[in-house]
Amino acid sequence: ARGANMPNDTVERAVKRGAGGDDDSNYDEIRYEGYGPAGVAIIVDCMTDNRNRTASEVRHAFTKHGGNLGTDGSVAYMFSKKGIVSYGPGADEDAIMEAALEAGAEDVVENDDGSVDVYADPDDFSDVLEAMRAGGHEPDNAEVTFEAENNSPLDRDNAEKLLRLVDFLEDLDDVQEVYSNADIAPEIMEELEG
């Protein structure tokens, strides 16, 4: 059974992509860069078999939500690729830090809510993750992602606009990932999600 909001060709495209079907050669990876509400930097990674369709959909999403598409490289320099292994609140920071440094991680950061993030070079990510697991530290989340060097704090109004834009982008068939440098305070996030 397919989801009510997913057209059949979307499902088939996703299945072919996932299964490495014959159509893979027709898909291109494209990255769009732009600015959202309040000048937030946004990177949109897409996989498409029709560049024109994807470009127009992504451009429309930005324009409709008070943002604008930039040129290649206009915001990418603000982000760097990082491997992040995350542990939820209540994690044993000392034990994790010891294991992480031994595993070859670059940095360990304890967040205000008591959660702990272990940062690794993307090339060392899988080794660090394996070493952490082998040491009995099963993470809540682990991914290689783009992280902004400087975050852009948003008030409630702009946070709401940005989340609408990100949701709209993520709903597009060709969009794989959306990254931004938005810094939304937890209480604003809670209010908007609640």
GROMACS .gro file of C-alpha atoms in nm:
model
  194
    1ALA     CA    1   0.000   0.000   0.000
    2ARG     CA    2   0.137   0.338  -0.088
    3GLY     CA    3   0.103   0.656   0.114
    4ALA     CA    4  -0.199   0.862   0.020
    5ASN     CA    5   0.010   1.163  -0.070
    6MET     CA    6   0.273   0.989  -0.280
    7PRO     CA    7   0.199   0.961  -0.651
    8ASN     CA    8   0.276   0.620  -0.797
    9ASP     CA    9   0.556   0.739  -1.026
   10THR     CA   10   0.726   0.893  -0.721
   11VAL     CA   11   0.716   0.559  -0.542
   12GLU     CA   12   0.845   0.380  -0.850
   13ARG     CA   13   1.125   0.634  -0.894
   14ALA     CA   14   1.224   0.599  -0.529
   15VAL     CA   15   1.214   0.219  -0.554
   16LYS     CA   16   1.425   0.217  -0.871
   17ARG     CA   17   1.671   0.457  -0.709
   18GLY     CA   18   1.690   0.248  -0.392
   19ALA     CA   19   1.724  -0.078  -0.583
   20GLY     CA   20   1.990   0.064  -0.812
   21GLY     CA   21   1.758   0.009  -1.108
   22ASP     CA   22   1.841   0.071  -1.473
   23ASP     CA   23   1.736   0.433  -1.446
   24ASP     CA   24   2.020   0.527  -1.212
   25SER     CA   25   2.230   0.653  -1.500
   26ASN     CA   26   1.959   0.910  -1.578
   27TYR     CA   27   1.969   1.063  -1.231
   28ASP     CA   28   2.189   1.361  -1.151
   29GLU     CA   29   2.283   1.487  -0.809
   30ILE     CA   30   2.235   1.862  -0.793
   31ARG     CA   31   2.293   2.105  -0.510
   32TYR     CA   32   2.102   2.432  -0.486
   33GLU     CA   33   2.206   2.712  -0.254
   34GLY     CA   34   1.999   3.004  -0.141
   35TYR     CA   35   1.870   3.226   0.134
   36GLY     CA   36   1.556   3.184   0.338
   37PRO     CA   37   1.369   3.428   0.563
   38ALA     CA   38   1.597   3.665   0.759
   39GLY     CA   39   1.890   3.572   0.536
   40VAL     CA   40   1.924   3.215   0.665
   41ALA     CA   41   2.164   3.014   0.445
   42ILE     CA   42   2.011   2.699   0.294
   43ILE     CA   43   2.159   2.408   0.097
   44VAL     CA   44   1.923   2.174  -0.090
   45ASP     CA   45   2.063   1.843  -0.219
   46CYS     CA   46   1.856   1.683  -0.496
   47MET     CA   47   1.856   1.372  -0.710
   48THR     CA   48   1.673   1.418  -1.036
   49ASP     CA   49   1.609   1.280  -1.382
   50ASN     CA   50   1.485   1.621  -1.499
   51ARG     CA   51   1.702   1.920  -1.403
   52ASN     CA   52   1.455   2.177  -1.541
   53ARG     CA   53   1.167   2.045  -1.334
   54THR     CA   54   1.377   2.032  -1.018
   55ALA     CA   55   1.524   2.380  -1.069
   56SER     CA   56   1.182   2.530  -1.121
   57GLU     CA   57   1.030   2.349  -0.818
   58VAL     CA   58   1.315   2.453  -0.589
   59ARG     CA   59   1.311   2.811  -0.718
   60HIS     CA   60   0.933   2.825  -0.667
   61ALA     CA   61   0.971   2.698  -0.308
   62PHE     CA   62   1.221   2.972  -0.222
   63THR     CA   63   1.021   3.250  -0.391
   64LYS     CA   64   0.690   3.141  -0.236
   65HIS     CA   65   0.839   3.142   0.115
   66GLY     CA   66   1.026   3.472   0.113
   67GLY     CA   67   1.365   3.337   0.015
   68ASN     CA   68   1.573   3.341  -0.300
   69LEU     CA   69   1.801   3.100  -0.481
   70GLY     CA   70   2.166   3.197  -0.490
   71THR     CA   71   2.447   3.105  -0.726
   72ASP     CA   72   2.672   2.801  -0.680
   73GLY     CA   73   2.901   2.859  -0.385
   74SER     CA   74   2.697   3.150  -0.249
   75VAL     CA   75   2.634   2.977   0.084
   76ALA     CA   76   2.825   2.647   0.071
   77TYR     CA   77   3.139   2.813   0.209
   78MET     CA   78   2.950   2.869   0.537
   79PHE     CA   79   2.908   2.495   0.588
   80SER     CA   80   3.148   2.210   0.641
   81LYS     CA   81   3.087   1.838   0.610
   82LYS     CA   82   3.103   1.664   0.947
   83GLY     CA   83   3.032   1.325   1.091
   84ILE     CA   84   2.822   1.352   1.406
   85VAL     CA   85   2.752   1.071   1.652
   86SER     CA   86   2.483   1.187   1.898
   87TYR     CA   87   2.390   1.069   2.245
   88GLY     CA   88   2.070   1.183   2.418
   89PRO     CA   89   2.037   1.372   2.746
   90GLY     CA   90   2.175   1.185   3.045
   91ALA     CA   91   2.464   1.036   2.848
   92ASP     CA   92   2.785   0.974   3.041
   93GLU     CA   93   2.994   1.255   2.896
   94ASP     CA   94   3.325   1.148   3.054
   95ALA     CA   95   3.300   0.789   2.929
   96ILE     CA   96   3.192   0.905   2.584
   97MET     CA   97   3.471   1.162   2.563
   98GLU     CA   98   3.733   0.904   2.658
   99ALA     CA   99   3.601   0.652   2.405
  100ALA     CA  100   3.564   0.918   2.133
  101LEU     CA  101   3.917   1.053   2.164
  102GLU     CA  102   4.051   0.699   2.160
  103ALA     CA  103   3.838   0.630   1.848
  104GLY     CA  104   3.995   0.926   1.664
  105ALA     CA  105   3.710   1.179   1.695
  106GLU     CA  106   3.787   1.547   1.640
  107ASP     CA  107   3.573   1.693   1.914
  108VAL     CA  108   3.316   1.614   2.183
  109VAL     CA  109   3.052   1.873   2.274
  110GLU     CA  110   2.811   1.857   2.567
  111ASN     CA  111   2.490   2.047   2.487
  112ASP     CA  112   2.279   2.248   2.734
  113ASP     CA  113   2.020   1.970   2.756
  114GLY     CA  114   2.281   1.714   2.865
  115SER     CA  115   2.307   1.546   2.525
  116VAL     CA  116   2.653   1.480   2.382
  117ASP     CA  117   2.773   1.511   2.021
  118VAL     CA  118   3.089   1.346   1.898
  119TYR     CA  119   3.236   1.509   1.585
  120ALA     CA  120   3.448   1.316   1.337
  121ASP     CA  121   3.610   1.387   1.003
  122PRO     CA  122   3.372   1.245   0.736
  123ASP     CA  123   3.652   1.014   0.616
  124ASP     CA  124   3.693   0.866   0.967
  125PHE     CA  125   3.321   0.865   1.046
  126SER     CA  126   3.250   0.493   1.003
  127ASP     CA  127   3.564   0.396   1.201
  128VAL     CA  128   3.471   0.630   1.487
  129LEU     CA  129   3.110   0.505   1.487
  130GLU     CA  130   3.223   0.140   1.493
  131ALA     CA  131   3.470   0.207   1.774
  132MET     CA  132   3.202   0.385   1.980
  133ARG     CA  133   2.961   0.094   1.932
  134ALA     CA  134   3.230  -0.160   2.010
  135GLY     CA  135   3.295   0.027   2.335
  136GLY     CA  136   2.930  -0.015   2.431
  137HIS     CA  137   2.822   0.339   2.338
  138GLU     CA  138   2.523   0.291   2.106
  139PRO     CA  139   2.428   0.636   1.970
  140ASP     CA  140   2.078   0.780   1.939
  141ASN     CA  141   2.171   0.915   1.598
  142ALA     CA  142   2.472   0.906   1.367
  143GLU     CA  143   2.512   1.080   1.031
  144VAL     CA  144   2.742   1.269   0.803
  145THR     CA  145   2.589   1.611   0.757
  146PHE     CA  146   2.664   1.969   0.664
  147GLU     CA  147   2.700   2.193   0.964
  148ALA     CA  148   2.715   2.570   0.951
  149GLU     CA  149   3.019   2.745   1.093
  150ASN     CA  150   2.796   3.027   1.223
  151ASN     CA  151   2.429   2.998   1.301
  152SER     CA  152   2.168   3.263   1.236
  153PRO     CA  153   1.929   3.312   1.533
  154LEU     CA  154   1.563   3.350   1.434
  155ASP     CA  155   1.267   3.505   1.610
  156ARG     CA  156   0.937   3.318   1.622
  157ASP     CA  157   0.797   3.477   1.307
  158ASN     CA  158   1.099   3.402   1.090
  159ALA     CA  159   1.142   3.057   1.246
  160GLU     CA  160   0.787   2.973   1.141
  161LYS     CA  161   0.851   3.100   0.786
  162LEU     CA  162   1.175   2.903   0.763
  163LEU     CA  163   1.017   2.578   0.886
  164ARG     CA  164   0.741   2.619   0.626
  165LEU     CA  165   1.004   2.661   0.352
  166VAL     CA  166   1.205   2.358   0.473
  167ASP     CA  167   0.890   2.142   0.496
  168PHE     CA  168   0.787   2.250   0.146
  169LEU     CA  169   1.133   2.168   0.008
  170GLU     CA  170   1.147   1.830   0.185
  171ASP     CA  171   0.809   1.740   0.032
  172LEU     CA  172   0.944   1.782  -0.324
  173ASP     CA  173   1.005   1.445  -0.491
  174ASP     CA  174   1.361   1.522  -0.599
  175VAL     CA  175   1.487   1.672  -0.272
  176GLN     CA  176   1.707   1.441  -0.065
  177GLU     CA  177   1.838   1.669   0.213
  178VAL     CA  178   1.794   2.028   0.328
  179TYR     CA  179   2.056   2.198   0.545
  180SER     CA  180   2.038   2.546   0.699
  181ASN     CA  181   2.224   2.761   0.946
  182ALA     CA  182   1.907   2.857   1.133
  183ASP     CA  183   1.936   2.872   1.509
  184ILE     CA  184   1.587   2.828   1.651
  185ALA     CA  185   1.558   2.844   2.030
  186PRO     CA  186   1.417   2.521   2.181
  187GLU     CA  187   1.118   2.704   2.333
  188ILE     CA  188   1.024   2.852   1.992
  189MET     CA  189   1.066   2.508   1.834
  190GLU     CA  190   0.838   2.352   2.097
  191GLU     CA  191   0.574   2.620   2.048
  192LEU     CA  192   0.579   2.578   1.667
  193GLU     CA  193   0.572   2.199   1.678
  194GLY     CA  194   0.309   2.190   1.954
   0.00000   0.00000   0.00000
